[in-house]
Coordinates of C-alpha atoms and ligand atoms in Angstrom, one line a residue:
Chain A
M1 CA 38.9 -33.7 41.5
F2 CA 36.2 -35.8 39.9
S3 CA 37.3 -39.1 41.5
G4 CA 34.3 -40.6 43.1
F5 CA 32.1 -39.4 40.3
D6 CA 30.8 -41.9 37.8
F7 CA 30.5 -40.3 34.4
D8 CA 29.8 -43.7 32.8
V9 CA 26.3 -43.4 34.0
I10 CA 25.7 -40.7 31.3
E11 CA 27.0 -42.9 28.5
R12 CA 24.9 -45.8 29.7
S13 CA 21.8 -43.7 29.8
L14 CA 22.3 -41.7 26.6
P15 CA 19.8 -43.7 24.5
Y16 CA 17.1 -43.2 27.1
L17 CA 17.9 -39.6 27.8
F18 CA 17.8 -38.6 24.2
K19 CA 15.3 -41.1 22.6
E20 CA 12.7 -40.6 25.3
G21 CA 13.6 -37.4 27.1
M22 CA 15.0 -35.1 24.4
T23 CA 12.5 -36.2 21.8
F24 CA 9.7 -35.3 24.1
T25 CA 11.3 -31.9 25.0
L26 CA 11.9 -31.0 21.3
T27 CA 8.5 -32.2 20.1
L28 CA 6.8 -30.2 22.9
T29 CA 8.9 -27.1 22.1
A30 CA 8.2 -27.3 18.3
M31 CA 4.4 -27.9 18.8
A32 CA 4.0 -25.2 21.4
M33 CA 6.0 -22.8 19.3
A34 CA 3.8 -23.4 16.2
G35 CA 0.6 -23.3 18.2
G36 CA 1.8 -20.4 20.3
I37 CA 2.8 -18.3 17.3
V38 CA -0.5 -18.9 15.5
F39 CA -2.7 -18.3 18.6
G40 CA -0.4 -15.4 19.7
T41 CA -0.8 -13.7 16.3
L42 CA -4.6 -14.0 16.5
L43 CA -4.4 -12.5 20.0
A44 CA -2.2 -9.7 18.7
M45 CA -4.7 -8.9 15.9
A46 CA -7.5 -9.0 18.4
R47 CA -5.6 -6.7 20.8
L48 CA -5.0 -4.2 18.0
S49 CA -8.6 -4.2 16.9
S50 CA -10.6 -1.2 17.6
I51 CA -13.6 -3.3 18.6
P52 CA -13.8 -3.7 22.4
M53 CA -15.4 -7.2 22.0
F54 CA -12.1 -8.3 20.6
N55 CA -9.4 -6.2 22.2
V56 CA -10.6 -6.4 25.9
P57 CA -10.7 -10.2 26.2
A58 CA -7.3 -10.4 24.3
A59 CA -5.7 -7.8 26.6
T60 CA -7.0 -9.5 29.7
Y61 CA -5.8 -12.9 28.6
V62 CA -2.3 -11.7 27.7
N63 CA -1.9 -9.7 30.9
L64 CA -3.2 -12.6 33.0
M65 CA -0.9 -15.2 31.5
R66 CA 2.0 -12.9 31.8
S67 CA 1.5 -12.2 35.5
V68 CA 1.1 -15.8 36.6
P69 CA 4.1 -18.1 37.2
L70 CA 4.4 -20.8 34.6
V71 CA 4.5 -23.6 37.2
L72 CA 1.1 -22.6 38.4
V73 CA -0.3 -22.5 35.0
I74 CA 1.1 -26.0 34.3
F75 CA -0.5 -27.4 37.5
W76 CA -3.8 -25.7 36.8
F77 CA -4.1 -26.7 33.2
Y78 CA -3.0 -30.3 33.9
F79 CA -6.0 -30.7 36.1
L80 CA -8.3 -28.4 34.2
V81 CA -7.7 -29.3 30.6
P82 CA -9.5 -32.7 30.9
W83 CA -12.6 -31.0 32.3
I84 CA -12.6 -28.1 29.9
G85 CA -12.1 -30.5 27.0
G86 CA -15.0 -32.6 28.2
W87 CA -17.1 -29.5 28.6
I88 CA -16.2 -28.4 25.0
I89 CA -17.3 -31.6 23.4
G90 CA -20.2 -31.9 25.8
A91 CA -19.1 -35.0 27.6
R92 CA -20.1 -35.6 31.2
E93 CA -16.8 -37.0 32.3
P94 CA -13.4 -35.3 31.9
I95 CA -11.7 -36.5 28.8
Q96 CA -8.4 -38.3 28.9
V97 CA -5.9 -35.9 27.4
G98 CA -2.7 -37.5 28.5
A99 CA 0.4 -35.9 29.8
F100 CA 1.8 -35.0 26.4
W101 CA -1.2 -33.2 24.9
S102 CA -1.9 -31.6 28.3
S103 CA 1.6 -30.1 28.2
V104 CA 1.3 -29.1 24.5
I105 CA -2.0 -27.2 25.2
T106 CA -0.6 -25.6 28.4
F107 CA 2.5 -24.4 26.8
T108 CA 0.7 -23.2 23.6
L109 CA -1.7 -21.2 25.7
F110 CA 1.0 -19.8 28.0
E111 CA 3.6 -18.9 25.3
A112 CA 0.9 -17.5 23.1
A113 CA 0.7 -14.5 25.5
Y114 CA 4.4 -13.8 25.0
Y115 CA 4.3 -14.4 21.2
A116 CA 1.3 -12.1 21.1
E117 CA 3.2 -9.2 22.5
I118 CA 6.0 -9.8 20.0
M119 CA 3.7 -10.0 17.1
R120 CA 1.8 -6.9 18.3
A121 CA 5.0 -5.0 18.2
G122 CA 5.8 -6.5 14.8
I123 CA 2.4 -5.5 13.4
Q124 CA 2.7 -2.0 14.8
S125 CA 6.1 -1.6 13.2
I126 CA 4.6 -1.9 9.7
P127 CA 3.9 1.6 8.3
R128 CA 0.2 2.5 8.1
G129 CA 0.6 3.3 4.4
Q130 CA 1.2 -0.4 3.8
V131 CA -2.3 -1.2 5.1
S132 CA -3.8 1.7 3.1
A133 CA -2.1 0.4 0.0
G134 CA -3.5 -3.1 0.6
Q135 CA -7.0 -1.8 1.2
A136 CA -6.8 0.6 -1.7
L137 CA -6.3 -2.5 -4.0
G138 CA -9.5 -4.0 -2.7
L139 CA -7.9 -6.5 -0.3
N140 CA -10.2 -7.1 2.7
Y141 CA -9.0 -7.2 6.4
W142 CA -7.8 -10.8 6.3
Q143 CA -6.1 -10.5 3.0
T144 CA -4.3 -7.3 4.0
M145 CA -3.2 -9.0 7.2
G146 CA -2.2 -12.3 5.5
F147 CA -0.5 -11.0 2.4
V148 CA 0.9 -7.6 3.5
V149 CA 1.2 -7.0 7.2
L150 CA 1.9 -10.4 8.8
P151 CA 4.6 -11.6 6.4
Q152 CA 6.5 -8.4 7.1
A153 CA 5.8 -8.3 10.8
F154 CA 6.9 -12.0 11.1
R155 CA 10.1 -11.4 9.2
N156 CA 11.0 -8.3 11.2
M157 CA 10.3 -10.2 14.5
L158 CA 11.8 -13.5 13.5
P159 CA 14.9 -13.1 15.8
V160 CA 12.7 -12.1 18.8
L161 CA 10.3 -15.0 18.1
L162 CA 13.2 -17.4 18.0
T163 CA 14.7 -16.0 21.2
Q164 CA 11.3 -16.5 22.8
T165 CA 11.4 -20.1 21.5
I166 CA 14.8 -20.7 23.2
I167 CA 13.1 -19.5 26.5
L168 CA 10.2 -21.9 25.7
F169 CA 12.7 -24.7 25.1
Q170 CA 14.2 -24.1 28.6
D171 CA 10.7 -23.6 30.2
T172 CA 9.5 -27.0 29.0
S173 CA 11.7 -28.6 31.6
L174 CA 9.1 -27.5 34.1
V175 CA 6.8 -30.3 33.0
Y176 CA 9.1 -32.2 35.3
V177 CA 6.8 -31.2 38.1
L178 CA 4.1 -33.5 36.5
S179 CA 6.6 -36.4 36.6
I180 CA 6.7 -36.3 32.8
T181 CA 9.7 -37.8 31.1
D182 CA 11.1 -34.9 29.3
F183 CA 14.9 -34.5 29.0
L184 CA 15.2 -33.2 32.5
G185 CA 12.6 -35.7 33.8
A186 CA 14.5 -38.6 32.2
A187 CA 17.8 -37.4 33.7
A188 CA 16.2 -37.0 37.1
K189 CA 14.9 -40.5 37.0
I190 CA 18.3 -42.0 36.3
A191 CA 19.9 -39.7 38.8
Q192 CA 17.5 -41.0 41.5
R193 CA 17.8 -44.6 40.5
D194 CA 21.6 -44.7 40.4
G195 CA 22.3 -42.0 43.0
R196 CA 24.2 -40.0 40.5
L197 CA 22.7 -36.5 41.0
V198 CA 25.7 -34.4 40.4
E199 CA 26.8 -36.1 37.3
M200 CA 23.3 -36.1 35.7
Y201 CA 22.4 -32.6 36.6
L202 CA 25.7 -31.3 35.4
F203 CA 25.2 -33.1 32.1
V204 CA 21.7 -31.8 31.7
A205 CA 22.9 -28.3 32.3
V206 CA 25.6 -28.7 29.7
V207 CA 23.2 -30.0 27.1
Y208 CA 20.7 -27.2 27.7
F209 CA 23.6 -24.7 27.5
I210 CA 24.9 -26.1 24.2
I211 CA 21.6 -26.2 22.5
S212 CA 20.4 -22.8 23.8
F213 CA 23.8 -21.2 23.1
S214 CA 24.0 -22.5 19.5
L215 CA 20.4 -21.3 18.9
S216 CA 21.1 -17.8 20.2
Y217 CA 24.2 -17.8 18.0
G218 CA 22.1 -18.7 15.0
V219 CA 19.6 -16.0 15.9
K220 CA 22.3 -13.4 16.0
H221 CA 23.5 -14.5 12.6
L222 CA 20.0 -14.4 11.2
Q223 CA 19.5 -10.9 12.7
Q224 CA 22.4 -9.6 10.7
R225 CA 21.2 -11.2 7.5
I226 CA 17.7 -9.7 7.9
A227 CA 19.2 -6.3 8.5
I228 CA 21.0 -6.6 5.2
I229 CA 17.9 -7.6 3.2
R230 CA 16.1 -4.6 4.6
Chain B
M1 CA -23.4 11.1 -14.2
P2 CA -20.1 12.3 -12.8
M3 CA -17.5 9.6 -11.9
I4 CA -16.9 11.2 -8.5
E5 CA -19.2 13.6 -6.8
F6 CA -18.7 15.3 -3.4
K7 CA -21.9 16.8 -1.9
N8 CA -21.2 18.9 1.2
V9 CA -18.7 16.4 2.6
S10 CA -17.5 17.3 6.1
K11 CA -15.1 15.4 8.4
W12 CA -13.9 15.9 11.9
Y13 CA -11.1 14.5 14.0
D14 CA -12.8 14.9 17.4
R15 CA -13.5 18.6 17.5
F16 CA -11.1 19.5 14.8
Q17 CA -12.8 19.9 11.4
V18 CA -10.6 18.7 8.6
L19 CA -13.1 19.0 5.7
T20 CA -15.8 21.6 5.6
N21 CA -18.7 21.2 3.2
C22 CA -16.6 20.0 0.3
T23 CA -18.6 20.0 -2.9
T24 CA -17.1 19.2 -6.3
K25 CA -17.1 16.6 -9.0
V26 CA -14.9 14.8 -11.4
E27 CA -16.4 13.7 -14.7
K28 CA -15.4 10.6 -16.6
G29 CA -12.1 11.2 -18.4
E30 CA -11.5 14.4 -16.5
V31 CA -8.1 15.3 -14.8
V32 CA -8.5 17.3 -11.7
V33 CA -5.5 18.6 -9.8
V34 CA -5.9 19.4 -6.1
C35 CA -3.5 21.8 -4.5
G36 CA -3.2 23.9 -1.3
P37 CA -1.0 24.5 1.7
S38 CA 0.2 21.7 3.9
G39 CA -2.5 20.5 6.3
S40 CA -5.3 21.9 4.2
G41 CA -7.0 18.5 3.9
K42 CA -5.9 17.4 0.4
S43 CA -4.9 13.9 1.3
T44 CA -8.0 13.5 3.5
L45 CA -10.2 14.6 0.6
I46 CA -9.0 12.1 -1.9
K47 CA -8.8 9.3 0.7
C48 CA -12.5 9.8 1.2
V49 CA -13.1 8.8 -2.4
N50 CA -12.1 5.2 -1.9
G51 CA -13.3 5.1 1.7
L52 CA -9.8 5.0 3.3
E53 CA -11.0 8.0 5.4
P54 CA -14.5 7.9 6.7
F55 CA -16.4 11.2 6.9
Q56 CA -19.3 12.2 9.1
S57 CA -21.6 14.3 7.0
G58 CA -22.5 14.9 3.4
E59 CA -22.6 12.5 0.5
L60 CA -19.9 11.1 -1.8
V61 CA -21.0 9.2 -4.9
V62 CA -18.4 7.2 -6.9
N63 CA -19.5 5.5 -10.0
G64 CA -23.1 5.6 -8.9
E65 CA -22.3 4.2 -5.4
S66 CA -22.5 6.1 -2.2
V67 CA -19.2 5.6 -0.4
G68 CA -20.5 6.2 3.1
A69 CA -23.5 4.0 2.7
K70 CA -23.7 0.8 4.7
E71 CA -24.7 -1.4 1.7
T72 CA -21.7 -0.3 -0.3
N73 CA -19.1 -3.0 -0.7
L74 CA -16.0 -0.9 0.0
S75 CA -13.4 -3.6 -1.0
Q76 CA -15.1 -4.0 -4.3
L77 CA -15.4 -0.3 -4.9
R78 CA -11.7 0.2 -4.0
S79 CA -10.6 -2.5 -6.4
K80 CA -12.0 -0.4 -9.2
I81 CA -10.1 2.8 -8.1
G82 CA -6.3 2.9 -8.3
M83 CA -4.4 4.8 -5.7
V84 CA -0.8 6.0 -5.8
F85 CA 0.8 7.2 -2.6
Q86 CA 3.5 9.7 -1.8
H87 CA 5.7 7.0 -0.4
F88 CA 4.9 4.4 -3.1
E89 CA 3.9 1.8 -0.6
L90 CA 5.0 -1.1 -2.7
F91 CA 5.1 -4.3 -0.7
P92 CA 8.8 -4.8 0.1
H93 CA 8.6 -8.5 0.6
M94 CA 7.3 -9.1 -2.9
T95 CA 8.9 -8.8 -6.3
V96 CA 7.6 -6.2 -8.7
T97 CA 5.5 -8.8 -10.5
E98 CA 4.1 -10.2 -7.3
N99 CA 3.2 -6.6 -6.2
L100 CA 1.2 -6.3 -9.5
N101 CA -0.3 -9.8 -9.3
L102 CA -1.5 -9.8 -5.7
A103 CA -4.8 -8.1 -6.0
Q104 CA -5.4 -9.2 -9.6
V105 CA -5.3 -12.8 -8.4
N106 CA -6.9 -12.4 -4.9
V107 CA -9.4 -9.7 -5.6
L108 CA -10.3 -10.0 -9.2
G109 CA -9.8 -13.8 -9.3
R110 CA -7.5 -13.8 -12.3
S111 CA -5.3 -16.8 -12.8
V112 CA -1.6 -16.2 -12.1
D113 CA -0.8 -16.6 -15.8
E114 CA -3.4 -14.1 -16.8
A115 CA -2.3 -11.7 -14.1
T116 CA 1.4 -12.0 -15.0
A117 CA 0.6 -11.3 -18.7
K118 CA -1.3 -8.2 -17.7
S119 CA 1.5 -7.1 -15.3
M120 CA 4.2 -7.5 -17.9
M121 CA 2.1 -5.4 -20.4
L122 CA 1.7 -2.6 -17.8
L123 CA 5.4 -2.8 -16.7
K124 CA 6.3 -2.3 -20.3
R125 CA 4.0 0.7 -20.5
V126 CA 5.8 2.4 -17.6
G127 CA 9.2 1.3 -18.8
M128 CA 9.9 -1.1 -16.0
E129 CA 9.6 -4.5 -17.7
D130 CA 13.3 -5.3 -17.1
H131 CA 12.9 -4.9 -13.4
A132 CA 10.0 -7.4 -13.0
P133 CA 11.9 -9.9 -10.9
K134 CA 13.4 -7.3 -8.6
F135 CA 12.3 -6.3 -5.1
P136 CA 11.2 -2.7 -4.5
G137 CA 14.2 -2.1 -2.3
Q138 CA 16.4 -2.6 -5.3
L139 CA 14.7 0.2 -7.3
S140 CA 15.1 4.0 -7.2
G141 CA 12.2 6.2 -6.0
G142 CA 11.1 7.1 -9.5
Q143 CA 11.2 3.5 -10.6
Q144 CA 9.2 2.4 -7.5
Q145 CA 6.6 5.0 -8.2
R146 CA 6.2 3.9 -11.8
V147 CA 5.7 0.3 -10.5
A148 CA 3.1 1.6 -8.1
I149 CA 1.2 3.3 -10.9
A150 CA 1.3 0.1 -12.9
R151 CA 0.0 -1.8 -9.8
G152 CA -3.0 0.5 -9.8
L153 CA -3.6 0.2 -13.5
A154 CA -3.4 -3.6 -13.3
M155 CA -6.9 -3.6 -11.7
D156 CA -8.4 -1.9 -14.8
P157 CA -9.5 1.0 -12.7
I158 CA -12.3 3.4 -13.6
A159 CA -10.4 6.2 -12.0
M160 CA -6.9 6.8 -10.5
L161 CA -6.1 8.8 -7.3
F162 CA -2.7 10.3 -6.8
D163 CA -1.6 11.7 -3.4
E164 CA 1.5 13.8 -4.0
P165 CA 3.1 11.2 -6.2
T166 CA 6.3 13.1 -6.9
S167 CA 6.9 15.0 -3.6
A168 CA 9.1 12.3 -2.1
L169 CA 11.3 12.0 -5.2
D170 CA 14.7 13.4 -5.9
P171 CA 14.3 16.2 -8.5
E172 CA 15.9 14.2 -11.3
M173 CA 13.3 11.5 -11.0
I174 CA 10.2 13.6 -11.0
N175 CA 9.8 13.8 -14.7
E176 CA 9.9 10.1 -15.4
V177 CA 6.9 9.7 -13.1
L178 CA 5.1 12.8 -14.5
D179 CA 5.7 11.5 -18.0
V180 CA 3.8 8.3 -17.2
M181 CA 1.0 10.4 -15.6
V182 CA 0.7 12.7 -18.6
K183 CA 0.5 9.8 -21.0
L184 CA -2.2 8.3 -18.8
A185 CA -4.2 11.6 -18.7
Q186 CA -3.9 11.9 -22.5
E187 CA -5.3 8.4 -22.9
G188 CA -8.4 9.6 -21.1
M189 CA -8.0 8.2 -17.6
T190 CA -10.2 9.8 -15.0
M191 CA -7.7 11.3 -12.5
M192 CA -7.7 13.1 -9.2
V193 CA -4.2 14.3 -8.5
V194 CA -3.0 16.0 -5.3
S195 CA 0.1 17.8 -6.5
H196 CA 2.0 21.0 -6.5
E197 CA 3.5 20.3 -9.9
M198 CA 1.9 23.2 -11.7
G199 CA 3.7 22.2 -14.9
F200 CA 1.8 19.0 -14.9
A201 CA -1.5 20.9 -14.1
R202 CA -1.0 23.3 -17.0
K203 CA -0.2 20.4 -19.4
V204 CA -3.1 18.0 -18.7
A205 CA -5.4 19.2 -16.0
H206 CA -9.0 20.1 -16.9
R207 CA -9.7 21.7 -13.6
V208 CA -7.8 22.8 -10.5
I209 CA -9.1 22.7 -7.0
F210 CA -7.5 24.9 -4.4
M211 CA -8.0 23.9 -0.7
D212 CA -7.3 25.8 2.4
R213 CA -8.1 24.8 6.0
G214 CA -10.4 22.1 4.9
E215 CA -12.4 24.1 2.5
I216 CA -12.5 24.0 -1.3
V217 CA -11.7 27.7 -1.8
E218 CA -11.3 27.6 -5.6
D219 CA -12.7 25.1 -8.1
A220 CA -12.0 26.4 -11.6
T221 CA -11.0 25.3 -15.1
K222 CA -7.3 25.3 -15.6
D223 CA -7.3 28.5 -17.6
D224 CA -9.4 30.4 -15.1
F225 CA -7.3 29.1 -12.2
F226 CA -4.0 30.2 -13.7
G227 CA -5.4 33.2 -15.5
K228 CA -7.6 34.9 -12.9
P229 CA -7.7 33.2 -9.5
R230 CA -10.4 34.8 -7.6
S231 CA -9.4 34.3 -4.0
E232 CA -6.7 36.1 -2.1
R233 CA -5.4 32.9 -0.6
A234 CA -5.1 31.1 -4.0
V235 CA -3.2 34.1 -5.4
Q236 CA -0.8 34.0 -2.5
F237 CA -0.3 30.3 -2.7
L238 CA 0.3 30.4 -6.4
S239 CA 2.9 33.1 -6.1
K240 CA 4.7 31.1 -3.5
I241 CA 4.9 27.9 -5.3
L242 CA 5.5 29.4 -8.7
H243 CA 8.5 31.3 -7.4
H244 CA 10.7 28.4 -6.4
Ligands
ATP301 N1 -5.4 11.0 12.4 C1 -5.5 12.3 12.5 N2 -5.9 12.8 13.7 C2 -6.0 14.2 13.9 N3 -5.8 15.1 12.9 C3 -5.4 14.6 11.7 C4 -5.2 13.2 11.5 N4 -4.8 13.1 10.2 C5 -4.7 14.3 9.7 N5 -5.0 15.3 10.6 C6 -5.0 16.7 10.4 O1 -5.9 17.0 9.3 C7 -5.5 18.0 8.6 C8 -5.5 17.7 7.1 O2 -4.5 16.6 6.9 P1 -4.2 16.2 5.4 O3 -3.1 15.1 5.6 O4 -5.4 15.9 4.7 O5 -3.5 17.5 4.8 P2 -2.8 17.7 3.4 O6 -3.4 18.8 2.8 O7 -2.7 16.4 2.7 O8 -1.3 18.1 3.9 P3 0.1 17.7 3.3 O9 0.4 18.7 2.2 O10 1.0 18.0 4.4 O11 0.1 16.3 2.9 C9 -4.1 18.4 9.1 O12 -4.2 19.6 9.9 C10 -3.7 17.2 9.9 O13 -2.9 17.7 11.0
MG302 MG1 -1.1 15.0 2.2

């Protein structure tokens, strides 16, 4: 049934696909995850604050990001980030950010909205008494958060955070619309060049499936271990 | 100068008044037991002492500092007052030693070695030194509460607050915690204890406060309180809790 297909094209392009494409995809995923969790946690803390100056902007930001399609955000940020960056450092001209950093910033800002909701639930799951106990010992807000609340919230939410990261990993393939050579972008280029669309896209799907599936499996395993510790 | 002095402290949740003109004081070295029916405002009252609960009117002076005043550094004041909770509130992601070290290191600025030495000394005092490397989840309720007391003592507090420290414990564990508290009282610690353990009150309390519906209805020496309670409500309450 596969006669007429040329699966050799995959083998021939493996180094390019993985060394260039997958490296980009994984680096982008890792950096956006780290940045997104940090920024998302700050957003969650702001949202849970009783001070309107913090909670209103945070809620607006999170809701806005969550109601706009990612592709649009990618386009917008790709064109806006150089200008905003220039504005921040006070330069007249837009600064050259480059496709990689532009994607890292975009994904960090976008995913932060989702991580924020996860961390918000995590923070709220910690009994009030834990905060009281921290405060009663003389810990200030940041110490109570950093030593008492966030470590527990993070641990409770780890499976959900990782599940969100799997989604992020898949979402990064959307940078393909900016003609960036991520894993999908690399495969697309080969596919076009050699006219082997079916083979390449099939292969890409399989690779995404294997990675995502093993990660989900790992998360499930982790979930059971966390349940035991608790 | 009293260690803790309430002057007409009142507190509202919206329209609902939880504390009504509460006036009382705790002298240095005094042990005061606070009792009263559920919802009468006992927890709220002692949480005012270290500013965990804000109040809207009146004045509360602790160790010479006005708790409600803007210029009071609440974190610093709290670090000098130990608090023990009904549900222990040990930090479950830290070992027993780490629980005791946390504020010593990060609030008082002690070195880890210094803090650990202090922690071990206090764990020994509450009979928990063998459990130092364990996590709270591996301990019984009574053991957790003893660790929580040690955690408060590690800060060298000028007073200790207890909010129903034994009411979440299985009956067979109540005494191990009360024993620690009795020892502490006999050593001269200033203590404000919300509790219905009248045996404990009889043994070490200097004064007993009875609260009902946010008011301090009775504030008497131990002997007066148990000998001749003046208010109807206190008499009723006493007969209820002493008969079970
Ligand atoms: N956050 C809150 N909002 C509104 N009402 C509250 C709040 N916290 C407590 N209350 C009310 O304030 C009153 C006093 O509560 P408090 O916890 O001080 O009582 P308590 O004497 O400690 O009772 P218990 O013996 O059940 O612990 C109760 O009627 C309670 O319902
Ligand atoms: Mg209470």
